Short mmCIF file of C-alpha atoms in Angstrom, two decimals:
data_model
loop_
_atom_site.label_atom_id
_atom_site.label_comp_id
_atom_site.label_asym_id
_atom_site.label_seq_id
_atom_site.Cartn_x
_atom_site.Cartn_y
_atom_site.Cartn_z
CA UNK U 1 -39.40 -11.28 49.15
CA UNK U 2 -39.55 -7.36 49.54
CA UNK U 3 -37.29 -6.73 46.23
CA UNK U 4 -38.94 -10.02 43.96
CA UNK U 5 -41.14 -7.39 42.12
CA UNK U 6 -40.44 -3.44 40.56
CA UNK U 7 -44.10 -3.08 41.68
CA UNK U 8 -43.81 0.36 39.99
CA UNK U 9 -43.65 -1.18 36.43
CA UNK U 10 -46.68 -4.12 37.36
CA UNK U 11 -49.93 -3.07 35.86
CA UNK U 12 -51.84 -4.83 38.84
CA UNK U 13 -50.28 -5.39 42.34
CA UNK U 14 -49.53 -9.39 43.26
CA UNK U 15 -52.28 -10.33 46.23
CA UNK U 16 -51.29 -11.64 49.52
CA UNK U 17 -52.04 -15.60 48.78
CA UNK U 18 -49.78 -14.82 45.62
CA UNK U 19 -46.85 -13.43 47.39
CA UNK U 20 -46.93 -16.25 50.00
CA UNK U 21 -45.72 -18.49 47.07
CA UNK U 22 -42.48 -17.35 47.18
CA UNK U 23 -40.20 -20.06 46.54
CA UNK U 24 -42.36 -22.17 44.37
CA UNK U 25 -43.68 -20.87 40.24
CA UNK U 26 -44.51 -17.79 39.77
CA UNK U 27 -46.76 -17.97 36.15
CA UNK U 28 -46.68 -14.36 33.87
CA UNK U 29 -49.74 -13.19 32.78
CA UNK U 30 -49.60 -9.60 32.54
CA UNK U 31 -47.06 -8.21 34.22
CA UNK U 32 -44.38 -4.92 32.77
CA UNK U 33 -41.03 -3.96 33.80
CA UNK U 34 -38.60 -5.64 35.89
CA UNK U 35 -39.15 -8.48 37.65
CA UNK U 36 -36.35 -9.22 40.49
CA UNK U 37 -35.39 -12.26 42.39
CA UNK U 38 -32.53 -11.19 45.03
CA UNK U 39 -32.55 -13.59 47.25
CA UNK U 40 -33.59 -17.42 47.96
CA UNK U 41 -37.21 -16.73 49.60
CA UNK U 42 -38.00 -15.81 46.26
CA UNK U 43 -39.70 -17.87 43.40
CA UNK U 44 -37.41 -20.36 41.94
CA UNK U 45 -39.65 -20.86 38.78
CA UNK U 46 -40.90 -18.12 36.10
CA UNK U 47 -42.97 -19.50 33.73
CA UNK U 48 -44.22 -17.71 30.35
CA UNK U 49 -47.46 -19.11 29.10
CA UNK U 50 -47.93 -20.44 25.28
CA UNK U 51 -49.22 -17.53 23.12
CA UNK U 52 -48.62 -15.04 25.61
CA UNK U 53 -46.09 -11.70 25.13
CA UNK U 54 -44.56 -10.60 28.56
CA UNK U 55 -43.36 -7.01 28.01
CA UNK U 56 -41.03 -7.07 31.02
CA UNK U 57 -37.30 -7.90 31.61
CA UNK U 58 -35.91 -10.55 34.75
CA UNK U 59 -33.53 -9.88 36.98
CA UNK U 60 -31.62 -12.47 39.19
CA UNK U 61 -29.13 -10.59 41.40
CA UNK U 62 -25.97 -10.82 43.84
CA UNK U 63 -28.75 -11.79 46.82
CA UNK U 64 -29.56 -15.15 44.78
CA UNK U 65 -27.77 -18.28 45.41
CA UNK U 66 -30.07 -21.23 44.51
CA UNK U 67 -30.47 -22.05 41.15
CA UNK U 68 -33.31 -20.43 38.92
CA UNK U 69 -35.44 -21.68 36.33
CA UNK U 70 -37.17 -19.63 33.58
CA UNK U 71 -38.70 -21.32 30.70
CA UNK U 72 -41.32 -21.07 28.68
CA UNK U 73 -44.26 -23.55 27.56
CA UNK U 74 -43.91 -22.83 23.66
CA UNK U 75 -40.49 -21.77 21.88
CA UNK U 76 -42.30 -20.43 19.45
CA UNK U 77 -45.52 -17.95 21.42
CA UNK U 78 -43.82 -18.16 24.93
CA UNK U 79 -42.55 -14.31 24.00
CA UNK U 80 -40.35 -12.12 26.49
CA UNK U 81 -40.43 -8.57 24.92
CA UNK U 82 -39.46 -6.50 27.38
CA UNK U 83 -39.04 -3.41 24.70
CA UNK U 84 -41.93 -4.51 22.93
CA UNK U 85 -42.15 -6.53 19.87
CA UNK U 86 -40.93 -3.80 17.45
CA UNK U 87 -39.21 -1.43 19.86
CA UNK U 88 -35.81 -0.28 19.51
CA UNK U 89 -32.59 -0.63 21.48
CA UNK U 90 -31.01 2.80 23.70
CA UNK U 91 -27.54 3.20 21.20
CA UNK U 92 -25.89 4.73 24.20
CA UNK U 93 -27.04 2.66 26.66
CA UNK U 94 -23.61 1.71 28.36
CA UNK U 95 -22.19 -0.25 31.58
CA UNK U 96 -24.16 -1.96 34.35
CA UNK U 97 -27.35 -0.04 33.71
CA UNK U 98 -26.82 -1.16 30.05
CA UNK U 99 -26.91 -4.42 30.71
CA UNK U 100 -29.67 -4.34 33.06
CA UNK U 101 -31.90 -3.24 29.74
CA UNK U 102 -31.42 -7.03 28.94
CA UNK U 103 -34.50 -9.72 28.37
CA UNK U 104 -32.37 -11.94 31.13
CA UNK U 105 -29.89 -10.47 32.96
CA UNK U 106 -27.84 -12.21 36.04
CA UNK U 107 -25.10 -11.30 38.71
CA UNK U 108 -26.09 -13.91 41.00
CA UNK U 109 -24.15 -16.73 42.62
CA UNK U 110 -26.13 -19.34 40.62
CA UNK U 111 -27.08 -20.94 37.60
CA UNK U 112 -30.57 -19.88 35.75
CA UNK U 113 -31.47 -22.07 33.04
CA UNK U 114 -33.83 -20.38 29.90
CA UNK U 115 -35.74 -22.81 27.99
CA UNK U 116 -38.29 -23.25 25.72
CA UNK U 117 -39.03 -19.25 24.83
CA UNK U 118 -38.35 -16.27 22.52
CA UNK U 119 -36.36 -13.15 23.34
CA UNK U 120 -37.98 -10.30 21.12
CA UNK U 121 -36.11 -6.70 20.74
CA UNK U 122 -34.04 -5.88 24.29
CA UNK U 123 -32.50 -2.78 24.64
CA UNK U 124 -29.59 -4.27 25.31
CA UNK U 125 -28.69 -8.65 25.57
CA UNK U 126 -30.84 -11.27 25.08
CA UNK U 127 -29.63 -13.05 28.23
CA UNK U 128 -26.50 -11.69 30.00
CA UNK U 129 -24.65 -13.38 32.95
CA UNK U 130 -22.36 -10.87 33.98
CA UNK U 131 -20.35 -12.08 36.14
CA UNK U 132 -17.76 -15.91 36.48
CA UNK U 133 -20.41 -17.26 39.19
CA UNK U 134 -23.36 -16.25 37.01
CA UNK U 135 -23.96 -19.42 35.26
CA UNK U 136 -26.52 -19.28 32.28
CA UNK U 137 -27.65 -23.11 30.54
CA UNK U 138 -29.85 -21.63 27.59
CA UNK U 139 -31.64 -24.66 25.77
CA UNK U 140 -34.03 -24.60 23.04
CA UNK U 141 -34.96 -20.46 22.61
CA UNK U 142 -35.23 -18.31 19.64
CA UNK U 143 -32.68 -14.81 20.23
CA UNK U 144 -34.56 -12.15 17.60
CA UNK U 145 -34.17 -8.66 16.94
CA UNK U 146 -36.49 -7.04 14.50
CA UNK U 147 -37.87 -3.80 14.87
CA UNK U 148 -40.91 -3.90 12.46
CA UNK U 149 -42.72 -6.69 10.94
CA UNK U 150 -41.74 -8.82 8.52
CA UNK U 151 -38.41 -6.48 8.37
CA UNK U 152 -34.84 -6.81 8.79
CA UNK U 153 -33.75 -3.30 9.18
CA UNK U 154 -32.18 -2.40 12.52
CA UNK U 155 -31.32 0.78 13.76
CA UNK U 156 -28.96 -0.02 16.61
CA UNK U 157 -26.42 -2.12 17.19
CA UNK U 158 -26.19 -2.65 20.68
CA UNK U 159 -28.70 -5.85 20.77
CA UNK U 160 -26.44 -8.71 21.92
CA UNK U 161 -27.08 -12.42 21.81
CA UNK U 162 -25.79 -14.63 24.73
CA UNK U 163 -22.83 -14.42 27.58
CA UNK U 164 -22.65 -16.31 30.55
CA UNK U 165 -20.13 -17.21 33.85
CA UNK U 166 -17.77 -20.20 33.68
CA UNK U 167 -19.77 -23.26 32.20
CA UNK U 168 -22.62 -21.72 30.43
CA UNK U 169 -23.65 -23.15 27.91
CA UNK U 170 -26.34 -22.29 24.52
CA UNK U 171 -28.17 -25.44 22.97
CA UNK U 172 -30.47 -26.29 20.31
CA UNK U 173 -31.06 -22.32 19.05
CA UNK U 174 -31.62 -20.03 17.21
CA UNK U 175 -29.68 -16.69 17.35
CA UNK U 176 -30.57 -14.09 14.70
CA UNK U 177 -29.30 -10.36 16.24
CA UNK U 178 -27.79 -6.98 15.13
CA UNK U 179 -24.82 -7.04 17.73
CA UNK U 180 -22.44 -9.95 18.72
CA UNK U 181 -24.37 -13.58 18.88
CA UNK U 182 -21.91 -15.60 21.38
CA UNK U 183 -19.32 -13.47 24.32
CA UNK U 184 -16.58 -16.06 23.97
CA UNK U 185 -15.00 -14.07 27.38
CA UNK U 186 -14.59 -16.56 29.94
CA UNK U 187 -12.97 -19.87 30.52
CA UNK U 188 -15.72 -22.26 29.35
CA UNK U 189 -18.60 -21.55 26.89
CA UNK U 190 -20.43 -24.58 25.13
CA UNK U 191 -22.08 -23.81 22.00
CA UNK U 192 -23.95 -26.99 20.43
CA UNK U 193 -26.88 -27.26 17.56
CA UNK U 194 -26.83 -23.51 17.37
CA UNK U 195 -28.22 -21.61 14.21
CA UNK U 196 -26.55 -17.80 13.92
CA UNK U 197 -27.19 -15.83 11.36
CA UNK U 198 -24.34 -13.07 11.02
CA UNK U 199 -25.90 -9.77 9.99
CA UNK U 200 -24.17 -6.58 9.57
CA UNK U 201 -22.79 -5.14 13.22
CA UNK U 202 -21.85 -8.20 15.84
CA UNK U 203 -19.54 -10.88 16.16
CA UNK U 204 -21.11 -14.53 15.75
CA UNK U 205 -18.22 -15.65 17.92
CA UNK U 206 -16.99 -12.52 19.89
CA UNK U 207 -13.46 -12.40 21.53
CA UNK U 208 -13.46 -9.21 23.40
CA UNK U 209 -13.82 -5.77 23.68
CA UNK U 210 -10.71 -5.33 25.83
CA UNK U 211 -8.48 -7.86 27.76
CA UNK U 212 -9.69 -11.00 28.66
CA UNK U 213 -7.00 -13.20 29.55
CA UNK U 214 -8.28 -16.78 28.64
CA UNK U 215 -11.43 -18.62 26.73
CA UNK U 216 -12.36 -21.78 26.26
CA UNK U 217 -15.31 -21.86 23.21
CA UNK U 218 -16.49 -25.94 22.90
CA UNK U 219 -18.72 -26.44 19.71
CA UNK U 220 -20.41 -29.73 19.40
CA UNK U 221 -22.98 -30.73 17.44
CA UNK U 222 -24.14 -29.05 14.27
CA UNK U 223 -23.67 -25.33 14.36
CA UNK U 224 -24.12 -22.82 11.63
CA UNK U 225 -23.16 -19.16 10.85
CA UNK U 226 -25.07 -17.67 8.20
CA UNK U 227 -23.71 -14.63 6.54
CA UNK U 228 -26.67 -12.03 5.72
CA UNK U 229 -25.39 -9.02 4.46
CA UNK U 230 -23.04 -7.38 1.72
CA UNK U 231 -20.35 -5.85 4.38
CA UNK U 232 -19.66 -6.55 7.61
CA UNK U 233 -18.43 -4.60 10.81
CA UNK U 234 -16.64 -7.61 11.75
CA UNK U 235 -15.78 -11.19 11.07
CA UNK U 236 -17.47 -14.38 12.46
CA UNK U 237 -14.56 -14.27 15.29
CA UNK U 238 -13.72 -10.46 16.26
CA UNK U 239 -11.10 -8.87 18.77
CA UNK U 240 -12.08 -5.43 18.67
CA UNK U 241 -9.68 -3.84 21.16
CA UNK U 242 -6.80 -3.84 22.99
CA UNK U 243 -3.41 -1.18 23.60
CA UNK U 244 -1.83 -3.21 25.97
CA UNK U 245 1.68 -4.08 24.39
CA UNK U 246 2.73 -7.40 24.59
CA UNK U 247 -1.14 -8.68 25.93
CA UNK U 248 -1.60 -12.22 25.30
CA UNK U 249 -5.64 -13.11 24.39
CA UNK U 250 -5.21 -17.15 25.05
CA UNK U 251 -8.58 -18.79 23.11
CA UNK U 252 -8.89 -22.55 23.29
CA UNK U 253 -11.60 -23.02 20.81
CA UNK U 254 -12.84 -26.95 20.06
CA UNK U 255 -14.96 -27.84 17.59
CA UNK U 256 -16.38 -27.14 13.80
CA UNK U 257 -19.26 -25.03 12.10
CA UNK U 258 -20.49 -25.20 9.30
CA UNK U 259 -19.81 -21.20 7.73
CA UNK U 260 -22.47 -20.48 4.95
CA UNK U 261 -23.79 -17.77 2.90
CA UNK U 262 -27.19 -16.50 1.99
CA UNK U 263 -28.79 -15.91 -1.18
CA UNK U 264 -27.12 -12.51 -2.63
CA UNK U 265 -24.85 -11.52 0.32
CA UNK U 266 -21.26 -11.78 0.72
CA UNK U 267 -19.35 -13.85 2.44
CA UNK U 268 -17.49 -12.30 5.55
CA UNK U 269 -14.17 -12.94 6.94
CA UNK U 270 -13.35 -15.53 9.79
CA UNK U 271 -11.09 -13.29 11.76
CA UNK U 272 -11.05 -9.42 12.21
CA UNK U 273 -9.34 -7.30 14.78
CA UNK U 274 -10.15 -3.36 15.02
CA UNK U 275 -13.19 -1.75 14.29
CA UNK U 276 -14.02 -0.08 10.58
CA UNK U 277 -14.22 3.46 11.32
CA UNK U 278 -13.33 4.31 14.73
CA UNK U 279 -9.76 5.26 15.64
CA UNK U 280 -10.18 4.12 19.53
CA UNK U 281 -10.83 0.56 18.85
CA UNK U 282 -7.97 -1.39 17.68
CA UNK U 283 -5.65 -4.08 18.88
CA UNK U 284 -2.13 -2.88 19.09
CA UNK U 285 1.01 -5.31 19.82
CA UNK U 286 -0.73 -7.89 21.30
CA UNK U 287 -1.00 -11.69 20.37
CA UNK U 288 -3.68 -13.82 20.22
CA UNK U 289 -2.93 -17.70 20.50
CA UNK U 290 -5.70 -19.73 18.98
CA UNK U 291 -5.16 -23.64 20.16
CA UNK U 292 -7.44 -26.81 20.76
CA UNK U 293 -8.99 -29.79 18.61
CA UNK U 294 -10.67 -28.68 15.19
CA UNK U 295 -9.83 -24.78 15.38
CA UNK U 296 -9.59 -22.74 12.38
CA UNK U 297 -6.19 -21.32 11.97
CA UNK U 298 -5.98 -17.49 10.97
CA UNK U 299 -4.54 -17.09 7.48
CA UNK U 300 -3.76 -14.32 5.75
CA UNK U 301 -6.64 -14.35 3.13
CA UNK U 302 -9.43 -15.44 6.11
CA UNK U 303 -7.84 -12.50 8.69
CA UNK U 304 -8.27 -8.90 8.15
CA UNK U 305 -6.96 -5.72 10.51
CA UNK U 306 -8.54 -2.67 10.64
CA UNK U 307 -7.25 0.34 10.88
CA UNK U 308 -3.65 0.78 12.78
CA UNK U 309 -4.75 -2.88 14.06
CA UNK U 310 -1.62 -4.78 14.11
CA UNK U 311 -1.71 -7.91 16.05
CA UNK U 312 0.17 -11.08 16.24
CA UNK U 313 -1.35 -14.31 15.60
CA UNK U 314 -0.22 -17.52 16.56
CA UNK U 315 -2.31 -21.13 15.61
CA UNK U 316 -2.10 -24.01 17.13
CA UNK U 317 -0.40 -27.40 16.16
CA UNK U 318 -4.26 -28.68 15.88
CA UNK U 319 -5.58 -25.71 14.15
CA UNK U 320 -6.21 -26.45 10.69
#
């Protein structure tokens, strides 16, 4: 119970009848910082009250192995903000300790499931599992970035939207961010009723930033990416790097959605591999095999490499 609470960051200290409820629902009311469940005497429910802003992060690390719920009781006021509700993300912040600046982030040997709530402004994901075993079910949650009201501007671009572990999944949401929406890394991600609107920096669908061997992306539903801007670092599905000659990225991606553009902006392309501007980031001599039910196939006018980018492309007999 010892590491459930950063009691550093708390602005009041939990009693002793409160503590001896680990196990059970712990309810936010006013609580900073990091909160940390690391191992199974600790609370197995975190519950953020209607109209109520947490400004604190959760952490669910390698000591958990039971499954852990976090959900809110309104999607709309039941408000994780752990930077604040117009704070801005840390543009270097890189790695582990990166990630750890998330609204939700998980190594654990479990599944937490996020419901019901909205993810305002990390300084780095929305909600992260980082590793295969960390298994992430997401239903029904709003993913926004803004960093002043009633604007769209961004400054950085390191505010991603979801990843998970093997079998995670992202339902019924909304995901409107300024870095990559969806980490399409491992070998099962489900995607299904999920609004994204693509704005100028991330990936909706996002393939890798280095070498991952195999994906498996399953849409179902009705999903939409919304194109809202007049240029775009990349494409709706992005491979930014790889120099690994001959390195085959295998994606087995199922499923439609519906691409659309809003009022006044451009349309962007489906596929890009490279970055715009910076000289490190490319894919060189590698393939990537796109195969499975309903896949788009890469084309020459939907497909653009940046750069020295020069990879190989091969589609699927089901890709259309």
């Amino acid at each position: 119970m010892q590491n459930l609470f950063k009691l550093a960051f708390l602005t009041g200290a939990l009693s002793a009848a409160a503590m001896a409820h680990a196990g059970g629902t712990l309810t936010l009311s006013n609580q900073t910082g990091t909160i940390v469940i690391n191992d199974n005497s600790d609370y197995d429910e975190i519950v953020i009250p209607g109209n109520k802003t947490i400004q604190a992060n959760i952490h669910i690390l390698k000591g958990r192995t039971n499954d852990v719920v976090i959900r809110g009781n309104n999607r709309s006021t039941s408000i994780l903000a752990p930077n604040g509700l117009w704070g801005e993300s840390q543009a270097d912040a890189k790695g582990t300790a990166g990630k750890k600046l998330s609204t939700i982030y998980a190594d654990c040997n479990c599944t937490v499931s996020v419901s019901n709530l909205t993810s305002r402004n990390p300084e780095k994901f929305h909600i992260l599992g980082d590793t295969d075993n960390s298994v992430m079910l997401v239903d029904n949650v709003n993913l926004y970035t803004r960093i002043a009201a009633n604007s769209d501007v961004h400054h950085h671009h390191t505010t991603d939207g979801f990843g998970g572990g093997v079998g995670s999944s992202i339902r019924n949401s909304n995901i409107d961010t300024f870095d990559d929406s969806i980490k399409v890394y491992r070998t099962e991600m489900t995607v299904e009723n999920v609004h994204i609107t693509h704005n100028e920096f991330g990936a909706p669908f996002q393939f890798g930033w280095g070498g991952f061997d195999y994906a498996k992306l399953i849409l179902k539903g009705s999903n939409t990416v919304k194109d809202n801007h007049s240029s775009y670092r990349h494409g709706v599905f992005a491979w930014v790097s790889t120099n690994e000659t001959g390195y085959v990225r295998k994606v087995d991606y199922r499923g439609a959605f519906n691409h659309t553009v809003a009022s006044g902006k451009n349309r962007s392309k489906l596929y890009t591999f490279g970055h715009l501007s910076n000289t490190n980031l490319t894919v060189s001599g590698a393939t990537l095999n796109l195969f499975g039910g309903q896949c788009l196939a890469s084309t020459g006018s939907n497909t653009e490499f940046r750069l020295t980018s020069n990879a190989n492309i091969t589609n699927g007999a089901y890709c259309n």
